[in-house]
mmCIF file of C-alpha atoms in Angstrom:
data_model
loop_
_atom_site.group_PDB
_atom_site.id
_atom_site.type_symbol
_atom_site.label_atom_id
_atom_site.label_comp_id
_atom_site.label_asym_id
_atom_site.label_seq_id
_atom_site.Cartn_x
_atom_site.Cartn_y
_atom_site.Cartn_z
ATOM 1 C CA MET A 1 -39.736 -29.202 -29.206
ATOM 2 C CA PHE A 2 -42.917 -30.043 -27.274
ATOM 3 C CA LYS A 3 -44.415 -33.496 -27.006
ATOM 4 C CA GLU A 4 -47.978 -34.184 -25.967
ATOM 5 C CA PHE A 5 -48.771 -36.740 -23.299
ATOM 6 C CA GLN A 6 -52.204 -37.834 -22.033
ATOM 7 C CA GLY A 7 -53.317 -39.639 -18.886
ATOM 8 C CA LYS A 8 -56.331 -40.052 -16.651
ATOM 9 C CA THR A 9 -54.493 -38.021 -14.044
ATOM 10 C CA LEU A 10 -51.714 -35.477 -14.205
ATOM 11 C CA GLU A 11 -49.479 -37.893 -12.280
ATOM 12 C CA GLU A 12 -50.032 -40.521 -14.984
ATOM 13 C CA ALA A 13 -49.248 -38.002 -17.739
ATOM 14 C CA TYR A 14 -46.121 -36.900 -15.891
ATOM 15 C CA GLU A 15 -44.978 -40.492 -15.511
ATOM 16 C CA LYS A 16 -45.508 -41.218 -19.217
ATOM 17 C CA ALA A 17 -43.496 -38.111 -20.145
ATOM 18 C CA SER A 18 -40.711 -39.021 -17.733
ATOM 19 C CA THR A 19 -40.521 -42.594 -19.062
ATOM 20 C CA SER A 20 -40.600 -41.471 -22.696
ATOM 21 C CA LEU A 21 -37.932 -38.816 -22.317
ATOM 22 C CA LYS A 22 -35.828 -40.901 -19.900
ATOM 23 C CA CYS A 23 -35.391 -38.204 -17.320
ATOM 24 C CA SER A 24 -36.733 -37.084 -13.974
ATOM 25 C CA VAL A 25 -40.024 -35.187 -13.762
ATOM 26 C CA THR A 26 -38.068 -32.318 -12.232
ATOM 27 C CA ASP A 27 -36.112 -32.090 -15.469
ATOM 28 C CA LEU A 28 -39.296 -31.536 -17.523
ATOM 29 C CA GLU A 29 -40.758 -28.261 -18.633
ATOM 30 C CA ILE A 30 -44.542 -28.905 -18.517
ATOM 31 C CA ASP A 31 -47.447 -26.961 -19.974
ATOM 32 C CA ILE A 32 -50.877 -28.257 -18.879
ATOM 33 C CA ILE A 33 -53.221 -28.155 -21.875
ATOM 34 C CA GLN A 34 -56.199 -29.848 -20.214
ATOM 35 C CA ALA A 35 -56.784 -30.652 -16.596
ATOM 36 C CA PRO A 36 -58.410 -34.024 -15.851
ATOM 37 C CA SER A 37 -62.174 -34.188 -14.958
ATOM 38 C CA LYS A 38 -64.362 -37.100 -13.697
ATOM 39 C CA GLY A 39 -67.494 -35.654 -15.322
ATOM 40 C CA PHE A 40 -71.003 -36.410 -14.035
ATOM 41 C CA LEU A 41 -72.437 -39.917 -13.764
ATOM 42 C CA GLY A 42 -69.776 -41.192 -16.148
ATOM 43 C CA PHE A 43 -70.447 -38.549 -18.737
ATOM 44 C CA PHE A 44 -68.156 -35.676 -19.802
ATOM 45 C CA THR A 45 -64.990 -37.231 -18.346
ATOM 46 C CA LYS A 46 -61.712 -35.600 -19.460
ATOM 47 C CA ASP A 47 -58.149 -36.902 -19.489
ATOM 48 C CA ALA A 48 -55.167 -34.813 -18.482
ATOM 49 C CA ILE A 49 -53.255 -33.469 -21.483
ATOM 50 C CA ILE A 50 -49.804 -31.929 -21.165
ATOM 51 C CA ASN A 51 -47.182 -30.571 -23.521
ATOM 52 C CA VAL A 52 -43.703 -31.444 -22.369
ATOM 53 C CA THR A 53 -40.164 -30.557 -23.322
ATOM 54 C CA GLN A 54 -36.970 -31.481 -21.567
ATOM 55 C CA ASN A 55 -35.490 -28.605 -19.552
ATOM 56 C CA THR A 56 -32.298 -27.640 -21.385
ATOM 57 C CA ASN A 57 -31.267 -25.368 -18.512
ATOM 58 C CA THR A 58 -31.320 -28.391 -16.243
ATOM 59 C CA ASN A 59 -29.034 -30.253 -18.641
ATOM 60 C CA LYS A 60 -26.719 -27.305 -18.669
ATOM 61 C CA THR A 61 -26.858 -27.157 -14.886
ATOM 62 C CA ASN A 62 -26.071 -30.852 -14.628
ATOM 63 C CA HIS A 63 -23.235 -30.453 -17.118
ATOM 64 C CA LYS A 64 -21.991 -27.430 -15.221
ATOM 65 C CA GLN A 65 -22.198 -29.318 -11.927
ATOM 66 C CA LYS A 66 -20.239 -32.210 -13.412
ATOM 67 C CA LYS A 67 -17.681 -29.766 -14.768
ATOM 68 C CA GLU A 68 -17.404 -28.006 -11.407
ATOM 69 C CA LYS A 69 -17.062 -31.355 -9.675
ATOM 70 C CA LYS A 70 -14.279 -32.341 -12.046
ATOM 71 C CA LYS A 71 -12.558 -28.992 -11.571
ATOM 72 C CA ASN A 72 -12.818 -29.292 -7.788
ATOM 73 C CA SER A 73 -11.375 -32.771 -8.011
ATOM 74 C CA GLU A 74 -8.489 -31.443 -10.081
ATOM 75 C CA ARG A 75 -7.951 -28.673 -7.546
ATOM 76 C CA VAL A 76 -7.874 -31.195 -4.721
ATOM 77 C CA GLU A 77 -5.297 -33.189 -6.670
ATOM 78 C CA GLU A 78 -3.277 -30.015 -7.274
ATOM 79 C CA VAL A 79 -3.415 -29.124 -3.586
ATOM 80 C CA GLU A 80 -2.407 -32.647 -2.632
ATOM 81 C CA THR A 81 0.416 -32.558 -5.172
ATOM 82 C CA LEU A 82 1.542 -29.140 -3.962
ATOM 83 C CA SER A 83 1.301 -30.308 -0.361
ATOM 84 C CA SER A 84 3.383 -33.369 -1.095
ATOM 85 C CA LYS A 85 5.960 -31.207 -2.890
ATOM 86 C CA LEU A 86 6.113 -28.795 0.045
ATOM 87 C CA ASN A 87 6.486 -31.676 2.469
ATOM 88 C CA ALA A 88 9.279 -33.097 0.317
ATOM 89 C CA LEU A 89 10.934 -29.671 0.130
ATOM 90 C CA ASN A 90 10.631 -29.174 3.900
ATOM 91 C CA SER A 91 12.088 -32.605 4.417
ATOM 92 C CA GLU A 92 14.967 -31.782 2.076
ATOM 93 C CA VAL A 93 15.623 -28.435 3.794
ATOM 94 C CA LYS A 94 15.524 -30.149 7.197
ATOM 95 C CA THR A 95 18.013 -32.756 5.972
ATOM 96 C CA LYS A 96 20.304 -30.033 4.615
ATOM 97 C CA LYS A 97 20.094 -28.136 7.911
ATOM 98 C CA GLU A 98 21.008 -31.304 9.797
ATOM 99 C CA VAL A 99 23.978 -31.869 7.451
ATOM 100 C CA VAL A 100 25.093 -28.242 7.877
ATOM 101 C CA LYS A 101 24.645 -28.511 11.656
ATOM 102 C CA SER A 102 26.630 -31.749 11.696
ATOM 103 C CA THR A 103 29.357 -30.161 9.556
ATOM 104 C CA LYS A 104 29.513 -27.121 11.848
ATOM 105 C CA THR A 105 29.753 -29.388 14.907
ATOM 106 C CA LYS A 106 32.619 -31.298 13.328
ATOM 107 C CA GLN A 107 34.284 -28.024 12.369
ATOM 108 C CA ILE A 108 33.958 -26.681 15.930
ATOM 109 C CA LYS A 109 35.451 -29.889 17.311
ATOM 110 C CA LYS A 110 38.278 -29.581 14.809
ATOM 111 C CA GLU A 111 38.896 -25.956 15.754
ATOM 112 C CA LYS A 112 39.325 -27.011 19.409
ATOM 113 C CA ILE A 113 42.448 -28.892 18.358
ATOM 114 C CA PHE A 114 44.131 -25.531 17.909
ATOM 115 C CA ASP A 115 43.094 -23.985 21.236
ATOM 116 C CA ASP A 116 46.557 -24.681 22.618
ATOM 117 C CA PHE A 117 48.022 -22.908 19.602
ATOM 118 C CA TYR A 118 46.225 -19.729 20.668
ATOM 119 C CA GLU A 119 46.334 -19.971 24.434
ATOM 120 C CA LYS A 120 49.280 -21.926 25.834
ATOM 121 C CA ASP A 121 52.322 -20.570 24.045
ATOM 122 C CA LYS A 122 53.796 -17.653 26.009
ATOM 123 C CA GLN A 123 57.154 -17.730 24.190
ATOM 124 C CA LYS A 124 58.283 -14.297 23.009
ATOM 125 C CA LEU A 125 57.905 -14.511 19.243
ATOM 126 C CA HIS A 126 60.826 -12.182 18.477
ATOM 127 C CA GLU A 127 63.208 -14.383 20.399
ATOM 128 C CA SER A 128 65.884 -15.965 18.176
ATOM 129 C CA PRO A 129 65.850 -19.780 18.091
ATOM 130 C CA THR A 130 68.615 -21.371 20.149
ATOM 131 C CA VAL A 131 69.508 -25.008 19.651
ATOM 132 C CA ASN A 132 69.744 -27.218 22.711
ATOM 133 C CA PRO A 133 72.418 -29.913 22.108
ATOM 134 C CA ASN A 134 70.147 -32.488 23.738
ATOM 135 C CA ASN A 135 67.528 -31.865 21.050
ATOM 136 C CA GLU A 136 69.724 -32.607 18.036
ATOM 137 C CA ALA A 137 68.220 -36.065 17.446
ATOM 138 C CA LEU A 138 64.705 -34.676 17.730
ATOM 139 C CA ILE A 139 65.527 -31.787 15.358
ATOM 140 C CA LYS A 140 66.925 -34.235 12.817
ATOM 141 C CA GLU A 141 63.805 -36.415 13.040
ATOM 142 C CA ILE A 142 61.386 -33.483 12.599
ATOM 143 C CA LYS A 143 63.469 -31.994 9.758
ATOM 144 C CA THR A 144 63.473 -35.307 7.894
ATOM 145 C CA GLU A 145 59.710 -35.707 8.184
ATOM 146 C CA VAL A 146 58.958 -32.105 7.187
ATOM 147 C CA SER A 147 61.364 -32.304 4.236
ATOM 148 C CA ASN A 148 59.739 -35.534 3.048
ATOM 149 C CA LEU A 149 56.313 -33.920 3.351
ATOM 150 C CA PHE A 150 57.244 -30.980 1.114
ATOM 151 C CA SER A 151 59.674 -32.785 -1.209
ATOM 152 C CA LYS A 152 57.050 -33.252 -3.943
ATOM 153 C CA LEU A 153 56.267 -29.545 -4.280
ATOM 154 C CA CYS A 154 57.069 -28.003 -7.660
ATOM 155 C CA TYR A 155 58.166 -24.772 -5.946
ATOM 156 C CA GLU A 156 61.815 -23.756 -5.743
ATOM 157 C CA ILE A 157 62.416 -23.882 -1.991
ATOM 158 C CA ASP A 158 65.689 -23.876 -0.076
ATOM 159 C CA GLU A 159 66.542 -26.500 2.512
ATOM 160 C CA ILE A 160 63.950 -26.329 5.269
ATOM 161 C CA LYS A 161 65.338 -25.128 8.586
ATOM 162 C CA VAL A 162 64.193 -26.836 11.787
ATOM 163 C CA ASP A 163 65.291 -25.811 15.289
ATOM 164 C CA ILE A 164 63.977 -26.037 18.834
ATOM 165 C CA LEU A 165 63.833 -22.907 20.971
ATOM 166 C CA ASP A 166 65.744 -22.935 24.229
ATOM 167 C CA ASP A 167 62.533 -23.455 26.191
ATOM 168 C CA SER A 168 62.489 -26.959 24.655
ATOM 169 C CA LYS A 169 58.757 -26.550 24.107
ATOM 170 C CA THR A 170 58.624 -24.819 20.740
ATOM 171 C CA VAL A 171 59.655 -26.130 17.328
ATOM 172 C CA TYR A 172 60.909 -23.477 14.896
ATOM 173 C CA ILE A 173 60.387 -24.235 11.177
ATOM 174 C CA GLU A 174 61.495 -21.855 8.432
ATOM 175 C CA PHE A 175 60.848 -21.967 4.681
ATOM 176 C CA GLY A 176 62.991 -19.863 2.353
ATOM 177 C CA GLY A 177 63.878 -19.700 -1.323
ATOM 178 C CA THR A 178 62.703 -18.125 -4.563
ATOM 179 C CA ASP A 179 59.159 -19.562 -4.476
ATOM 180 C CA SER A 180 58.713 -19.783 -0.707
ATOM 181 C CA ALA A 181 56.408 -16.743 -0.661
ATOM 182 C CA LEU A 182 53.891 -18.779 -2.693
ATOM 183 C CA LEU A 183 53.338 -20.898 0.426
ATOM 184 C CA ILE A 184 51.854 -17.836 2.136
ATOM 185 C CA GLY A 185 48.922 -17.454 -0.274
ATOM 186 C CA LYS A 186 46.479 -14.557 -0.614
ATOM 187 C CA GLU A 187 45.969 -12.821 2.752
ATOM 188 C CA GLY A 188 47.978 -15.593 4.425
ATOM 189 C CA TYR A 189 45.421 -18.369 3.878
ATOM 190 C CA ARG A 190 48.044 -20.953 2.927
ATOM 191 C CA TYR A 191 50.242 -19.899 5.818
ATOM 192 C CA LYS A 192 47.320 -20.384 8.191
ATOM 193 C CA ALA A 193 46.551 -23.832 6.758
ATOM 194 C CA LEU A 194 50.189 -24.938 6.937
ATOM 195 C CA SER A 195 50.585 -23.650 10.493
ATOM 196 C CA TYR A 196 47.459 -25.551 11.581
ATOM 197 C CA ILE A 197 48.584 -28.763 9.896
ATOM 198 C CA LEU A 198 52.118 -28.626 11.255
ATOM 199 C CA PHE A 199 51.005 -27.537 14.713
ATOM 200 C CA ASN A 200 48.447 -30.346 14.915
ATOM 201 C CA TRP A 201 51.085 -32.915 14.029
ATOM 202 C CA ILE A 202 53.859 -31.505 16.266
ATOM 203 C CA ASN A 203 51.598 -30.889 19.251
ATOM 204 C CA GLU A 204 50.035 -34.348 19.086
ATOM 205 C CA LYS A 205 53.246 -36.292 18.454
ATOM 206 C CA TYR A 206 55.803 -34.281 20.453
ATOM 207 C CA ASN A 207 53.567 -32.222 22.767
ATOM 208 C CA MET A 208 55.341 -29.059 21.606
ATOM 209 C CA MET A 209 54.331 -25.683 20.191
ATOM 210 C CA LEU A 210 55.182 -24.279 16.756
ATOM 211 C CA ARG A 211 56.765 -21.141 15.357
ATOM 212 C CA LEU A 212 56.468 -21.156 11.558
ATOM 213 C CA GLU A 213 58.344 -18.636 9.392
ATOM 214 C CA ILE A 214 57.858 -18.379 5.638
ATOM 215 C CA ALA A 215 59.742 -15.700 3.658
ATOM 216 C CA GLU A 216 59.735 -13.363 6.688
ATOM 217 C CA PHE A 217 55.917 -13.440 6.738
ATOM 218 C CA LEU A 218 55.806 -14.025 10.489
ATOM 219 C CA VAL A 219 58.157 -11.126 11.227
ATOM 220 C CA ASN A 220 56.099 -8.816 9.011
ATOM 221 C CA GLN A 221 52.884 -9.931 10.708
ATOM 222 C CA GLU A 222 54.443 -9.289 14.094
ATOM 223 C CA ASP A 223 55.431 -5.769 13.062
ATOM 224 C CA ALA A 224 51.918 -5.078 11.758
ATOM 225 C CA ILE A 225 50.121 -6.386 14.858
ATOM 226 C CA TYR A 226 52.512 -4.585 17.227
ATOM 227 C CA THR A 227 51.720 -1.327 15.412
ATOM 228 C CA TYR A 228 47.996 -2.042 15.887
ATOM 229 C CA LEU A 229 48.479 -2.904 19.570
ATOM 230 C CA GLU A 230 50.327 0.275 20.560
ATOM 231 C CA PRO A 231 47.155 2.419 21.018
ATOM 232 C CA VAL A 232 45.311 -0.656 22.362
ATOM 233 C CA ILE A 233 47.850 -1.042 25.175
ATOM 234 C CA GLU A 234 47.505 2.663 26.030
ATOM 235 C CA THR A 235 43.717 2.314 26.202
ATOM 236 C CA ILE A 236 43.969 -0.737 28.476
ATOM 237 C CA ASN A 237 46.377 1.123 30.780
ATOM 238 C CA HIS A 238 43.898 4.000 30.973
ATOM 239 C CA GLU A 239 40.534 2.212 31.092
ATOM 240 C CA GLY A 240 41.488 -1.262 32.323
ATOM 241 C CA PHE A 241 39.739 -3.281 29.605
ATOM 242 C CA TYR A 242 39.568 -3.679 25.819
ATOM 243 C CA LYS A 243 38.042 -5.823 23.079
ATOM 244 C CA THR A 244 40.188 -6.114 19.952
ATOM 245 C CA LYS A 245 38.955 -6.195 16.392
ATOM 246 C CA ILE A 246 38.425 -9.558 14.674
ATOM 247 C CA LEU A 247 41.816 -11.192 14.171
ATOM 248 C CA ASP A 248 42.569 -14.191 11.995
ATOM 249 C CA GLY A 249 45.137 -16.962 11.965
ATOM 250 C CA ILE A 250 48.585 -16.123 13.290
ATOM 251 C CA LEU A 251 47.611 -12.525 14.093
ATOM 252 C CA ILE A 252 45.486 -13.512 17.063
ATOM 253 C CA HIS A 253 48.282 -15.754 18.347
ATOM 254 C CA ILE A 254 50.803 -12.904 18.140
ATOM 255 C CA ALA A 255 48.406 -10.406 19.722
ATOM 256 C CA LEU A 256 47.489 -12.817 22.528
ATOM 257 C CA THR A 257 51.120 -13.443 23.407
ATOM 258 C CA LYS A 258 51.959 -9.723 23.325
ATOM 259 C CA LEU A 259 48.977 -8.694 25.485
ATOM 260 C CA ARG A 260 49.635 -11.437 28.035
ATOM 261 C CA ASP A 261 53.226 -10.278 28.310
ATOM 262 C CA GLU A 262 52.076 -6.668 28.760
ATOM 263 C CA PHE A 263 49.279 -7.471 31.249
ATOM 264 C CA PRO A 264 50.214 -10.581 33.285
ATOM 265 C CA ASP A 265 47.761 -9.618 36.048
ATOM 266 C CA LYS A 266 44.740 -9.195 33.788
ATOM 267 C CA TYR A 267 42.317 -11.621 32.187
ATOM 268 C CA VAL A 268 43.475 -11.978 28.562
ATOM 269 C CA ALA A 269 41.634 -14.580 26.464
ATOM 270 C CA VAL A 270 40.541 -15.468 22.962
ATOM 271 C CA LYS A 271 36.772 -15.221 22.421
ATOM 272 C CA THR A 272 34.710 -16.525 19.509
ATOM 273 C CA THR A 273 31.654 -14.882 17.967
ATOM 274 C CA GLN A 274 28.574 -16.785 16.789
ATOM 275 C CA ARG A 275 29.992 -16.630 13.255
ATOM 276 C CA GLY A 276 33.208 -18.264 14.409
ATOM 277 C CA ASP A 277 35.359 -15.099 14.233
ATOM 278 C CA LYS A 278 37.978 -14.646 16.947
ATOM 279 C CA TYR A 279 38.944 -11.607 19.008
ATOM 280 C CA ILE A 280 40.829 -10.939 22.257
ATOM 281 C CA LEU A 281 39.178 -9.680 25.425
ATOM 282 C CA VAL A 282 41.275 -7.949 28.079
ATOM 283 C CA ASN A 283 39.619 -7.282 31.442
ATOM 284 C CA GLU A 284 40.089 -7.444 35.189
ATOM 285 C CA TYR A 285 39.704 -10.806 36.888
ATOM 286 C CA LYS A 286 36.296 -11.176 38.499
ATOM 287 C CA LYS A 287 36.466 -11.403 42.272
#
C-alpha cells in the first residue's frame, strides 16, 4: 500500500517517508509523482511529491539474512561440538592405547620370567627321575607345599608325587588320579598355566628347573613333538638351518631340548614374533 509524502526537496520527502515508516531510505520503494521546482520570481513553485511503500523484498532479505546467520551460528556450534567430541574420543583412544601398551610391557616383562624354562634346561626329558638321598628333606618340603596348594581342589586326584632328578637341578612333579586329566584343560592351556606357576615358584625359591607330568600328558606331548622333529632334523642335516613352526607352551621346551641335544655345535634358540608367538631357529654360529 502506497503512502504519499511531500517536501520542498526530494531529500526532505525521503526523510519524512523514512521517519514515518521507521525504516531506512534504502528499504523504501519510491515512485516520484512530482519533481520539485523553484518556479520563476517566486511564482509557480512546486513541492516534491512521492508515493512510497516499504520494500517487502528487503524485509524478506533481512529475515533471510537473520535466518542464515542463525543457521551459520548453529553450524559453528555443531562443528565445535563435533570437534570437542572428536578430541574427547581421540583422547580416550590414546588413553586406551597407553593402557594396552602398558599391559603389553608388563606382560613381556612377565614372560621373561620363563626364559630359563625355555633355554637353560638341557635335561633329557625321557630320563626317569632318580632320587638323591641328600635331597629327601627338600623333596618332603616341596611335596608338602604343593599338596597344600592343591588340597582345596574338588577333583579326585591321587597323592602328588615329587622327586628330584639325579642332576639335582630339576624337580619332578606328577599328578595322577581319576580327575587329573582335567588339570590339562583344552589344548593344554591349564597345563601351561600350572607349569608356569610352579616353575616360577621353584626356580625363584630353589633355583631349580621343573618337569611337570599330568596324566601322561608330558609323555604324549614328547611323542608328538618327536614325530614332528624327525623330518626337521633331516632337513637341518642336509641344509644346515631350519625355522620351526609356531610352538606353544611345553612343546617349545621339548623341541628346544631335543634340537640342542641333536645339534650341540649349532645355534639353537627360541625366537619371538611381533605377535608374541614362539618358534625355534637352528642355524650356524656367525663367525
